[in-house]
PDB file of C-alpha atoms in Angstrom:
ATOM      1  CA  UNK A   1       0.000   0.000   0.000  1.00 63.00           C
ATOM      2  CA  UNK A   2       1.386   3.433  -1.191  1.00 73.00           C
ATOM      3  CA  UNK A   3      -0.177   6.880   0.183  1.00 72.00           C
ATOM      4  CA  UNK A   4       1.561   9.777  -2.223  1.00 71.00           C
ATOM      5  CA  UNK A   5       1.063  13.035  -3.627  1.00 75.00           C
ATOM      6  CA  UNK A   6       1.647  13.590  -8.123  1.00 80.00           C
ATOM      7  CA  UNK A   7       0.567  15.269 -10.481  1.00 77.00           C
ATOM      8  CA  UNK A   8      -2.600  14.072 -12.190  1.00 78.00           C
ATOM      9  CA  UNK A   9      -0.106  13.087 -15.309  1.00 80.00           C
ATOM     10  CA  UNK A  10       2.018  11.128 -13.597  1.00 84.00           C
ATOM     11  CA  UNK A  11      -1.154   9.480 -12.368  1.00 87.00           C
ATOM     12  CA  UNK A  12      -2.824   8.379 -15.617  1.00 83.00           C
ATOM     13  CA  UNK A  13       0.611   7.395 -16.780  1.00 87.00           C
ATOM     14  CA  UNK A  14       0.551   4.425 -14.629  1.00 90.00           C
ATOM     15  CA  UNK A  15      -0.716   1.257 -16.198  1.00 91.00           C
ATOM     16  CA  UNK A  16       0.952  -1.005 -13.819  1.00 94.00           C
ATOM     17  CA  UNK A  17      -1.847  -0.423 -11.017  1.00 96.00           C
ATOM     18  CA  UNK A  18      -5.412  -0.485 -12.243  1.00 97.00           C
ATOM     19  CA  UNK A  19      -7.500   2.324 -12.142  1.00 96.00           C
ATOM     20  CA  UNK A  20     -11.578   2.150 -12.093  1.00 96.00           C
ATOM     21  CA  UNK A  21     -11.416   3.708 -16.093  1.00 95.00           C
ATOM     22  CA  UNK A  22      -9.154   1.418 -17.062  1.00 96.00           C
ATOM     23  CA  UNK A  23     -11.572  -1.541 -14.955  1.00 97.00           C
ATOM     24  CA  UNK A  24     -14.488  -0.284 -17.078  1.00 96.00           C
ATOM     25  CA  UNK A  25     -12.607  -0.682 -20.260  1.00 96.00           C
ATOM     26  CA  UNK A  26     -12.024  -4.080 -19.146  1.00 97.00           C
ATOM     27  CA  UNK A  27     -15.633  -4.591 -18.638  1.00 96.00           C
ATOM     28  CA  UNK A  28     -16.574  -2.766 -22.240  1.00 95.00           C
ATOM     29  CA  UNK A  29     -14.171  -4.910 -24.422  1.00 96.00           C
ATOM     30  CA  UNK A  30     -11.120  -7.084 -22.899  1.00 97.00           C
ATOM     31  CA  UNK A  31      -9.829  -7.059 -26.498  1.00 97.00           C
ATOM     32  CA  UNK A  32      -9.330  -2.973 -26.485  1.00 97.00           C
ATOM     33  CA  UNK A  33      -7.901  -3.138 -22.891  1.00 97.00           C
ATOM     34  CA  UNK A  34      -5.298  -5.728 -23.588  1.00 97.00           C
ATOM     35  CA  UNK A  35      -4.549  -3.463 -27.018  1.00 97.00           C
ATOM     36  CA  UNK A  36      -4.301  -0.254 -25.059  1.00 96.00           C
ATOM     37  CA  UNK A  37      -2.238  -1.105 -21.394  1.00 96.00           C
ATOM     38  CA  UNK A  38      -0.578  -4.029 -22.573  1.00 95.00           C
ATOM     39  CA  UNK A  39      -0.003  -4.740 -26.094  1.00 95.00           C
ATOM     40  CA  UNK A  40       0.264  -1.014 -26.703  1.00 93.00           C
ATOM     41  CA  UNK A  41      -1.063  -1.411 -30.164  1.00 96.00           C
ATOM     42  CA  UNK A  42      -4.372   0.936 -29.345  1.00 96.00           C
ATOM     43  CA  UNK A  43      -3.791   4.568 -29.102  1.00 94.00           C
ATOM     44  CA  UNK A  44      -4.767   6.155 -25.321  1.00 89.00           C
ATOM     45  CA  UNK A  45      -8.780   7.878 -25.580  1.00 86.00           C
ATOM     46  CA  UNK A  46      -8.106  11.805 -26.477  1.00 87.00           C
ATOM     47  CA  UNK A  47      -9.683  14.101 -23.956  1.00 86.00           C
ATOM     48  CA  UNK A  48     -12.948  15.533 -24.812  1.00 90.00           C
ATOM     49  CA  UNK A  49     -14.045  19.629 -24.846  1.00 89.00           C
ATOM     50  CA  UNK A  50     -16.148  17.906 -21.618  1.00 90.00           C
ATOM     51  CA  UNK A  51     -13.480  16.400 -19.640  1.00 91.00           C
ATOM     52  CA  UNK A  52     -11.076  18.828 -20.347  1.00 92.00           C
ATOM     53  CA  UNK A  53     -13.688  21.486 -18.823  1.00 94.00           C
ATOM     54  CA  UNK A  54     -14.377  18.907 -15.597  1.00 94.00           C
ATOM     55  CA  UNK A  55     -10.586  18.708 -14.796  1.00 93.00           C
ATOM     56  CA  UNK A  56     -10.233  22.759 -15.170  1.00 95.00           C
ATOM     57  CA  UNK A  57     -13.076  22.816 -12.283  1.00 96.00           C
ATOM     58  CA  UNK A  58     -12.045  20.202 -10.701  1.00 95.00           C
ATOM     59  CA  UNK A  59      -8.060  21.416 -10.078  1.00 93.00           C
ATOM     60  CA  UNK A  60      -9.945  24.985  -9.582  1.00 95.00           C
ATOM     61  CA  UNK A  61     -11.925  23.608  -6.390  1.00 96.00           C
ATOM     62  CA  UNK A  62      -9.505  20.967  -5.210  1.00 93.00           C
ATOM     63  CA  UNK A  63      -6.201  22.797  -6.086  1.00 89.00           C
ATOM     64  CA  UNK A  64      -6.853  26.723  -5.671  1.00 84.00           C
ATOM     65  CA  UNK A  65      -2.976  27.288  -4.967  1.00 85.00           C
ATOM     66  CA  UNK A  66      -2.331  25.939  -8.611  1.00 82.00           C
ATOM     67  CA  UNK A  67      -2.238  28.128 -11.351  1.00 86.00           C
ATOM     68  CA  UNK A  68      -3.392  25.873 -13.708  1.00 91.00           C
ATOM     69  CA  UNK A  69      -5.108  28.210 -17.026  1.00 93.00           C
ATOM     70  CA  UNK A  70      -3.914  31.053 -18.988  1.00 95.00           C
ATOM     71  CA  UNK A  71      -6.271  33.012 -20.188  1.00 95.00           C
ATOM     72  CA  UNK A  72      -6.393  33.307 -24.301  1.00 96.00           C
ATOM     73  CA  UNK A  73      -6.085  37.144 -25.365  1.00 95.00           C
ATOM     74  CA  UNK A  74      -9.561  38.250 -27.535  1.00 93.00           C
ATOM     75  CA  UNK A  75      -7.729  39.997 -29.942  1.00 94.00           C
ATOM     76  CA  UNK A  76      -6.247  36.933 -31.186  1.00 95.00           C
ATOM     77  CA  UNK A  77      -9.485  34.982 -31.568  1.00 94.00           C
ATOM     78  CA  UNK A  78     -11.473  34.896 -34.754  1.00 93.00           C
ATOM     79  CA  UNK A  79     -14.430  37.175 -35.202  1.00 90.00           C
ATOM     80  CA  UNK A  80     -16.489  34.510 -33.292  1.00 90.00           C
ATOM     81  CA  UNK A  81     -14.181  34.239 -30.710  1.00 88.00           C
ATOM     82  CA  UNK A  82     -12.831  30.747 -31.603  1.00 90.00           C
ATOM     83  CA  UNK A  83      -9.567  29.480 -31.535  1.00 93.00           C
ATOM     84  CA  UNK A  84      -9.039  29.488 -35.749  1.00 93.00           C
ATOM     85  CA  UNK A  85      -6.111  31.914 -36.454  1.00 95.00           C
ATOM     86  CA  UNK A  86      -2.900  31.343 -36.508  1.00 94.00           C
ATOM     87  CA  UNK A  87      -2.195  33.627 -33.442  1.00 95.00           C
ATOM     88  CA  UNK A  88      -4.642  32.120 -31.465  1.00 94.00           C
ATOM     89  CA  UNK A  89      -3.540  28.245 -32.704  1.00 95.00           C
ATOM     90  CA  UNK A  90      -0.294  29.060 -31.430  1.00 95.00           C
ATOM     91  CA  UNK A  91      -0.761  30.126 -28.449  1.00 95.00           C
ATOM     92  CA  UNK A  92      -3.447  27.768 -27.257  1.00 94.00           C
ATOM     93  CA  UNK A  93       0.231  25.288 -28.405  1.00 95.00           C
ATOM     94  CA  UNK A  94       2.601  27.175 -26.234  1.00 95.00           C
ATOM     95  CA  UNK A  95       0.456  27.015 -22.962  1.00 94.00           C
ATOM     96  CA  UNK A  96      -0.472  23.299 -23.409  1.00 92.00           C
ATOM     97  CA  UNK A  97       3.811  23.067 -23.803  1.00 93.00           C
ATOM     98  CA  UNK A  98       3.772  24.628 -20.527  1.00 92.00           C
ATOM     99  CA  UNK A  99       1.283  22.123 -18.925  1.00 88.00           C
ATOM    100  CA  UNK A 100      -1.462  24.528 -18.661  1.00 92.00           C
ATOM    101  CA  UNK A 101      -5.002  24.777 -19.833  1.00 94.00           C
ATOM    102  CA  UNK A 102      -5.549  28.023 -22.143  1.00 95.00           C
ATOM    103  CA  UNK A 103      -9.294  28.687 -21.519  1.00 95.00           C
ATOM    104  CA  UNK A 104     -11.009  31.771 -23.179  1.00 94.00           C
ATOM    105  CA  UNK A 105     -12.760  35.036 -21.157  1.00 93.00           C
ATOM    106  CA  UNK A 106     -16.131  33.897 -22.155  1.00 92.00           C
ATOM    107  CA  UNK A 107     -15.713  29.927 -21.638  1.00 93.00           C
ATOM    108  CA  UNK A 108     -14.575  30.759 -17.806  1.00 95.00           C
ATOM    109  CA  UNK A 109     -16.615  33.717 -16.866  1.00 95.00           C
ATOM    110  CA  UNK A 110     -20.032  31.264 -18.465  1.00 94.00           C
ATOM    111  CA  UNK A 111     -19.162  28.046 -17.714  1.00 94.00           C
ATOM    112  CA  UNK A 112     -16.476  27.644 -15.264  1.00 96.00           C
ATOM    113  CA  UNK A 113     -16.311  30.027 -12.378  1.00 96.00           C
ATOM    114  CA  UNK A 114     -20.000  29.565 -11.728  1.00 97.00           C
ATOM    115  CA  UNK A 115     -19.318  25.903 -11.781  1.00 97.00           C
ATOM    116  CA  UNK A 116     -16.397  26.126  -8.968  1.00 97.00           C
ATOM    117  CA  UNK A 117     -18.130  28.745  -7.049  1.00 97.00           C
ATOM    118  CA  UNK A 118     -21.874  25.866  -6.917  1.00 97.00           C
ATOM    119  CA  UNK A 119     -18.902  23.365  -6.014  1.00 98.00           C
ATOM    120  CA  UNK A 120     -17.447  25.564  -3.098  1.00 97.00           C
ATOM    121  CA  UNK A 121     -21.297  26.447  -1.734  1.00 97.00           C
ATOM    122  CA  UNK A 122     -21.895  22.903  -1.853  1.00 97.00           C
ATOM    123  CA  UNK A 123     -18.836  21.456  -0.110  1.00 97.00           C
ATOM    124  CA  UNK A 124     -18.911  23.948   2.858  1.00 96.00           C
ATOM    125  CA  UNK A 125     -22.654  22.966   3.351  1.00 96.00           C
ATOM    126  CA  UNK A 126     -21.521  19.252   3.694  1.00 96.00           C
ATOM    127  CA  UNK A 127     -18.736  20.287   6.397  1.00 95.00           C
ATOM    128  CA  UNK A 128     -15.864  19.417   4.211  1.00 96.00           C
ATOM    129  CA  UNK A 129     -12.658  21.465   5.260  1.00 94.00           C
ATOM    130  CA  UNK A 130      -9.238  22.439   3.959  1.00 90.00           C
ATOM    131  CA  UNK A 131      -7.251  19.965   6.743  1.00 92.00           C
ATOM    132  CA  UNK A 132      -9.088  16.615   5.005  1.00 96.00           C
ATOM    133  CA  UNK A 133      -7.336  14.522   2.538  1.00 95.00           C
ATOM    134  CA  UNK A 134      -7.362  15.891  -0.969  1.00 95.00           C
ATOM    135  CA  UNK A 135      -6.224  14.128  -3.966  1.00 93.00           C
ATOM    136  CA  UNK A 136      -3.983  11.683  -2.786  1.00 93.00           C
ATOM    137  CA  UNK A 137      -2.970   8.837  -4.657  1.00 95.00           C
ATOM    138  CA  UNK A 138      -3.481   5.472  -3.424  1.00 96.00           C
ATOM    139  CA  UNK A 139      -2.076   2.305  -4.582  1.00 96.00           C
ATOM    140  CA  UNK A 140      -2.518  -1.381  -3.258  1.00 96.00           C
ATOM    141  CA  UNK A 141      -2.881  -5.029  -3.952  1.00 96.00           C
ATOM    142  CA  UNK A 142      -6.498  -6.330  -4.349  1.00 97.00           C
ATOM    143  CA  UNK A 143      -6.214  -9.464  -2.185  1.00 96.00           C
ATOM    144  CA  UNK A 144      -8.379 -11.967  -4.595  1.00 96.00           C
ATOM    145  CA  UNK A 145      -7.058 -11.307  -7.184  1.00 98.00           C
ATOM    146  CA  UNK A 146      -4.459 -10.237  -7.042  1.00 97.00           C
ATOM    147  CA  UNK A 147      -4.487  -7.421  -9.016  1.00 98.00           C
ATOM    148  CA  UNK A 148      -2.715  -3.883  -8.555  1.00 97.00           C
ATOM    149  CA  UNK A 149      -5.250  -1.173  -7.963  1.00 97.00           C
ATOM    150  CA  UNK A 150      -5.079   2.816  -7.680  1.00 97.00           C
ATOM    151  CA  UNK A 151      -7.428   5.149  -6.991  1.00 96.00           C
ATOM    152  CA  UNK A 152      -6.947   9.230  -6.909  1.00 95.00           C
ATOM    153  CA  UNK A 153     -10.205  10.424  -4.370  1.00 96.00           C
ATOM    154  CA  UNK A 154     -11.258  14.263  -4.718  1.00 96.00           C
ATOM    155  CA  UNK A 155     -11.502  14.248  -1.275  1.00 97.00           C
ATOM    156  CA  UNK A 156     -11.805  12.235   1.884  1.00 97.00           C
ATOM    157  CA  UNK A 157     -13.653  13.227   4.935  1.00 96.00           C
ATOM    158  CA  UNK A 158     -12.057  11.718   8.142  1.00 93.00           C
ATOM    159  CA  UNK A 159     -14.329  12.092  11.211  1.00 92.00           C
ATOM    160  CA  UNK A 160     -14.501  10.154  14.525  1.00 88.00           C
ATOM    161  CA  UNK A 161     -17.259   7.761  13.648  1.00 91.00           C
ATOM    162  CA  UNK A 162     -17.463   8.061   9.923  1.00 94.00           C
ATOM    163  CA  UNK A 163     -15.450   8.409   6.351  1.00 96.00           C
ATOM    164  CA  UNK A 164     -16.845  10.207   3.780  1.00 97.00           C
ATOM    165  CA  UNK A 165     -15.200   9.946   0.215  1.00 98.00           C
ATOM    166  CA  UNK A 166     -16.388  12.395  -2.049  1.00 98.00           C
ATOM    167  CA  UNK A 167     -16.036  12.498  -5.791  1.00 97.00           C
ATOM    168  CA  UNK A 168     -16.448  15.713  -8.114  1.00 97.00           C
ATOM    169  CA  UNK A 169     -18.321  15.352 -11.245  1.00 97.00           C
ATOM    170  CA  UNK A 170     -19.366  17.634 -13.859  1.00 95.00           C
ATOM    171  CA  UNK A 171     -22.132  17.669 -16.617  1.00 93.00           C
ATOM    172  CA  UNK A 172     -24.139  19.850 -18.905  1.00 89.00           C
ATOM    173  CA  UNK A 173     -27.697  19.183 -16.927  1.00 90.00           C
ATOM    174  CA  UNK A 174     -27.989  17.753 -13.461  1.00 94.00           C
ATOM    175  CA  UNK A 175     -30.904  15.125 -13.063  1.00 94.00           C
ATOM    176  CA  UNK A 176     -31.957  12.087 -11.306  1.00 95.00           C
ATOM    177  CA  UNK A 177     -32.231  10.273 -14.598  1.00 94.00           C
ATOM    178  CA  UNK A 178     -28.892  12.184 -16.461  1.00 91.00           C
ATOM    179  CA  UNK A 179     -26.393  10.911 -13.582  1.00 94.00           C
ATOM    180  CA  UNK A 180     -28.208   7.812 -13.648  1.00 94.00           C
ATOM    181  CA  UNK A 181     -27.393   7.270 -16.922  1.00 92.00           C
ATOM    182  CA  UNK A 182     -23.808   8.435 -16.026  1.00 92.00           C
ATOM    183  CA  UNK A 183     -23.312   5.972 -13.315  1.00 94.00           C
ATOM    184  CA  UNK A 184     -24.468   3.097 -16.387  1.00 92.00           C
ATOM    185  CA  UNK A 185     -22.322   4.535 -19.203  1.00 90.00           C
ATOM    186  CA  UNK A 186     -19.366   5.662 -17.444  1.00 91.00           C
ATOM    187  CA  UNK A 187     -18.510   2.929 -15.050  1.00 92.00           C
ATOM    188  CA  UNK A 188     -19.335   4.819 -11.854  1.00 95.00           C
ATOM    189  CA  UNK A 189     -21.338   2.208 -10.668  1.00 95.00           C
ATOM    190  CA  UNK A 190     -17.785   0.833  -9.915  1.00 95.00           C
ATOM    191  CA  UNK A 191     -16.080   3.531  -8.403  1.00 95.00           C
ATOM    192  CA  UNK A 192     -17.587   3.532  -4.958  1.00 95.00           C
ATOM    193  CA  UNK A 193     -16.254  -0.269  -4.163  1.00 96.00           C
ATOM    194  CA  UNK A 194     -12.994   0.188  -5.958  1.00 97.00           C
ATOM    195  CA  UNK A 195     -12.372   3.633  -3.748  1.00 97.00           C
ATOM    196  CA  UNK A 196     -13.822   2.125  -0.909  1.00 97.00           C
ATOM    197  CA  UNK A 197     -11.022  -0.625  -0.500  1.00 97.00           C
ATOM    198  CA  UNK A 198      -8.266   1.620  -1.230  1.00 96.00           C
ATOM    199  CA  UNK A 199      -9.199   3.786   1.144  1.00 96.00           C
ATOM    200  CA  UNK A 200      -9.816   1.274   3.467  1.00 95.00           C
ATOM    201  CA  UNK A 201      -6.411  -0.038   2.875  1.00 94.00           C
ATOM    202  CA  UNK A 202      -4.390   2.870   2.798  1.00 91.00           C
ATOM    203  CA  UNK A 203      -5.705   4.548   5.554  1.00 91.00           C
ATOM    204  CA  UNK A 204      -6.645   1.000   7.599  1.00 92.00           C
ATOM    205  CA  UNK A 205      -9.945   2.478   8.406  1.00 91.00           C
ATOM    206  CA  UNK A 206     -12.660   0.095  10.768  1.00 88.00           C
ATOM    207  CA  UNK A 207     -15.027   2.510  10.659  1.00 89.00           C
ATOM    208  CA  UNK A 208     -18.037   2.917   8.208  1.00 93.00           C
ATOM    209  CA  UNK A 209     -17.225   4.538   5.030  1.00 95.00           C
ATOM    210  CA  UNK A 210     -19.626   6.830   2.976  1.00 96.00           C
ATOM    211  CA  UNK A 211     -19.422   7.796  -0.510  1.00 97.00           C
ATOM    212  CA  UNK A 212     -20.719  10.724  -2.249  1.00 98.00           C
ATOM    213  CA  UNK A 213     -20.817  12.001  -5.528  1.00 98.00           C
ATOM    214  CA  UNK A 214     -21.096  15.958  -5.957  1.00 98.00           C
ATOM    215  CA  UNK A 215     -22.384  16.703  -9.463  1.00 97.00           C
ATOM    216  CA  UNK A 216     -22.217  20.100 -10.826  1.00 97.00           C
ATOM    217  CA  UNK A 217     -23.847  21.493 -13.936  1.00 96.00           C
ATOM    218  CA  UNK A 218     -21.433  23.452 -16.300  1.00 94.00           C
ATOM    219  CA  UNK A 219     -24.587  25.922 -17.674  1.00 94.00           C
ATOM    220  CA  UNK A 220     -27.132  27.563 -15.785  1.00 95.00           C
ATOM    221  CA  UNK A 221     -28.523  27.205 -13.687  1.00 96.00           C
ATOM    222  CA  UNK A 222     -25.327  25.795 -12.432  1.00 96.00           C
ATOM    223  CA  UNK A 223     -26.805  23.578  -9.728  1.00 97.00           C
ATOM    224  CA  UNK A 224     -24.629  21.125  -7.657  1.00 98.00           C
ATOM    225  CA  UNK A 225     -26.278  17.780  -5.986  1.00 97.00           C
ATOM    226  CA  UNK A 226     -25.029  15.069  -4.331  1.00 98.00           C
ATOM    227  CA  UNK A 227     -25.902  11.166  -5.317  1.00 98.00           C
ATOM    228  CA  UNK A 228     -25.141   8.075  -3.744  1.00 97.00           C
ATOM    229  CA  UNK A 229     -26.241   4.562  -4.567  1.00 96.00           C
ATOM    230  CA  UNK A 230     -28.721   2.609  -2.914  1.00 96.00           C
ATOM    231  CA  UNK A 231     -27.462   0.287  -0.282  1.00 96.00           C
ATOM    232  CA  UNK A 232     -28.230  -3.150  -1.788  1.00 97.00           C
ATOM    233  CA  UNK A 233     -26.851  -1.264  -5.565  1.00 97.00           C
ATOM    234  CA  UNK A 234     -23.398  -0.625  -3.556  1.00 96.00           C
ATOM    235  CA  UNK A 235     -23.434  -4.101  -2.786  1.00 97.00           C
ATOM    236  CA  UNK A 236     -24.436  -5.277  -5.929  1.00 97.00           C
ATOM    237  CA  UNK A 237     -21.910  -3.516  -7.385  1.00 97.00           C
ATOM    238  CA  UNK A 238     -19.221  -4.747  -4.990  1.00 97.00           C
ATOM    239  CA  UNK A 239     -19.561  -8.340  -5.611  1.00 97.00           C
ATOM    240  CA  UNK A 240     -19.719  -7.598  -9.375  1.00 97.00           C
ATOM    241  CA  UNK A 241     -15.890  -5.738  -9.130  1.00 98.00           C
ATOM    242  CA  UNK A 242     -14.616  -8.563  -7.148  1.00 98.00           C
ATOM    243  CA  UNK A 243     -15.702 -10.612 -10.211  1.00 98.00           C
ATOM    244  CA  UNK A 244     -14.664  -8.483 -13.233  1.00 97.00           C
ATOM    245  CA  UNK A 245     -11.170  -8.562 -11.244  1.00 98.00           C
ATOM    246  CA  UNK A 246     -10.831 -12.196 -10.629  1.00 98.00           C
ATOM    247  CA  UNK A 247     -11.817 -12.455 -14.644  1.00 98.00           C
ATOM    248  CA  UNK A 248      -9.000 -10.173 -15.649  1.00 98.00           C
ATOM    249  CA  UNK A 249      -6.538 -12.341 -13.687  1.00 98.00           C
ATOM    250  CA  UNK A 250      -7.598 -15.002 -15.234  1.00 98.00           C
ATOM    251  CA  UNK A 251      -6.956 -13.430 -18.620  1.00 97.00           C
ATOM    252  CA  UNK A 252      -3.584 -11.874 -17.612  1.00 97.00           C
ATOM    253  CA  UNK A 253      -2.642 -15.991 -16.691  1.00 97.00           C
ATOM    254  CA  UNK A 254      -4.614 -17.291 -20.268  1.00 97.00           C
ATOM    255  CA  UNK A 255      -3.509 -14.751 -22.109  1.00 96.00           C
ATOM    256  CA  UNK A 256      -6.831 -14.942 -23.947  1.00 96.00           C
ATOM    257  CA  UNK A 257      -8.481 -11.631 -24.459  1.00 97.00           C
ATOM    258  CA  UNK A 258     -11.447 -12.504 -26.589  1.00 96.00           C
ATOM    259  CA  UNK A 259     -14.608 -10.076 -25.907  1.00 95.00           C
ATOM    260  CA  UNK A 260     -17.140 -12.669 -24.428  1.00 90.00           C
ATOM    261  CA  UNK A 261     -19.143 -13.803 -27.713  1.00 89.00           C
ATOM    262  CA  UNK A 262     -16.503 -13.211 -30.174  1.00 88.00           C
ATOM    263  CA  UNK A 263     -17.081 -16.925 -31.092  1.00 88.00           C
ATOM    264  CA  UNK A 264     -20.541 -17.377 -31.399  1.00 93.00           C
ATOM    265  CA  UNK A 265     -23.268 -16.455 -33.758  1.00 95.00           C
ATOM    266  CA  UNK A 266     -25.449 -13.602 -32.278  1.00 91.00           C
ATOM    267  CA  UNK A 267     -28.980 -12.965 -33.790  1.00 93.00           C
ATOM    268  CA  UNK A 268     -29.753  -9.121 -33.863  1.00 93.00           C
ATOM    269  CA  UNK A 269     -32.977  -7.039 -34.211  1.00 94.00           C
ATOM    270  CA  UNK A 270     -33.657  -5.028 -37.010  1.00 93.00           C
ATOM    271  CA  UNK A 271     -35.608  -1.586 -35.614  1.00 91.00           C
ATOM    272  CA  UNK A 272     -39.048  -1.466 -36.668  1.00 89.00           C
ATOM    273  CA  UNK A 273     -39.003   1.821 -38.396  1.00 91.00           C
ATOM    274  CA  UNK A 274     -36.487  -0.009 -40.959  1.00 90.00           C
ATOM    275  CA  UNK A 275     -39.725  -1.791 -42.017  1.00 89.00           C
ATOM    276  CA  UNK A 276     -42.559   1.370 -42.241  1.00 86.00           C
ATOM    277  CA  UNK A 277     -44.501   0.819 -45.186  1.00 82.00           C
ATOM    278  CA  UNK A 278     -42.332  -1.834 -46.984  1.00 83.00           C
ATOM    279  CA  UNK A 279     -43.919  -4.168 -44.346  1.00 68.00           C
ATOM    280  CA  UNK A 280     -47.728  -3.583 -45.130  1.00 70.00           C
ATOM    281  CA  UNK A 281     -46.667  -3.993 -49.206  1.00 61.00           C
ATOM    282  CA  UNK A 282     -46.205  -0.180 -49.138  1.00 55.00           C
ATOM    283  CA  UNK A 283     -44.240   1.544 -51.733  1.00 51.00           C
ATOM    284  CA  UNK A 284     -43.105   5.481 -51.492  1.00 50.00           C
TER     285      UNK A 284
END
């Protein structure tokens, strides 16, 4: 078990220890995994406008000391202040050179500053303070499997009776059924368990742990909720981990990385609107 402080590109750059993106890639298509962490023949996902924008506010909130953006000059945007000329090309270059994000006037002043300041409300309404544990990275040995784990936590609330992990996440519209659909499509459904034992671990906590996502929305109305799974989902989702873990050292040992159904014959449906008209003898 390893307790340490990097930067967040020294963290991705790790492929040795598993992290819960690269678990639900796993889970998505073993294939693709094995092609991008270990047979290096697939190319690393490029970051989206979207997650670029979530780790701005997220090193904004978690890491005010850092000075993280430069902001790009107007008079070298187009006339519709995008990035297009060759001024504005080269300079957005230069400060990604220098490890920094450039972000415009306009995208920070309407998307991201009202973003960090919902965040900040939020946070000091659930009692989190500036002495708990912020973005530390933890790395340890899932005892199953075997398999080398890390996990980076926004934040981790240490009280007397209680641990609360909490876990930033940003979006365009903040609903029940949006961030339910998050949880699905993005493999958060797997987070809480996999942070939960590293936390556990590194910090060799007896105590109950809690874990909260914080969602903010990146428009107006700029609302920030909180989400947690149900109880028997959490556990659910626990057991399922476990499994997905003891399958991957299975395949690590095998070596075979086939997607499950690669060798069998799978009968598809055709959607119905394919069939308006032509299917009542029709013709258009």
């Amino acid at each position: 078990m390893t307790v340490s402080e990097e930067s967040n590109e020294q963290y991705h750059s790790d492929t040795k220890y598993l992290s819960r993106s690269m678990l639900m890639e796993f889970v998505e298509r073993p294939s693709i995994f094995h092609g991008r962490y270990i047979g290096n023949t697939i190319p690393r996902k490029e970051a989206t406008e979207s997650m670029v924008r979530g780790t701005i506010i997220h090193s904004l909130v978690l890491e005010p000391q850092n000075d993280i953006i430069t902001f790009i000059p107007r008079e070298i945007q187009s006339s519709d202040g995008k990035n297009t000329t060759k001024a504005a090309k080269e300079f957005v270059e230069q400060v990604r050179a220098e490890g920094k994000f450039p972000v415009s006037v306009k995208e920070y002043g309407e998307r991201i500053k009202p973003a960090v300041e919902a965040v900040k409300t939020c946070l000091n309404a659930m009692n989190v303070r500036r002495n708990d544990v912020y973005e530390q990275s933890l790395r340890w040995e899932n005892t199953a499997s075997g398999i080398r784990c890390r996990c980076k936590p926004d934040i981790v609330c240490r009280r007397e009776n209680l641990t609360a992990i909490v876990d930033l996440k940003t979006t365009d519209e903040v609903t029940d059924e949006g961030f339910t659909y998050s949880v699905r499509d993005f493999g958060y459904w797997l987070q809480q368990s996999h942070y939960e034992e590293g936390v556990r671990d590194a910090f060799r906590i007896e105590t109950p742990i809690e874990f909260v996502f914080v969602v903010v929305e990146t428009n107006p109305p700029y609302a920030c909720r909180q989400f947690q799974l149900e109880e028997d989902d959490a556990a659910v989702s626990a057991v399922a981990r476990q499994n997905v873990l003891l399958d991957l050292a299975r395949r690590l040992e095998s070596g075979d990385w086939s997607d499950p159904g690669a060798d069998q014959i799978k009968r598809i449906r055709v959607p119905r609107y394919v069939f308006k008209g032509f299917d009542k003898g029709e013709t258009t």
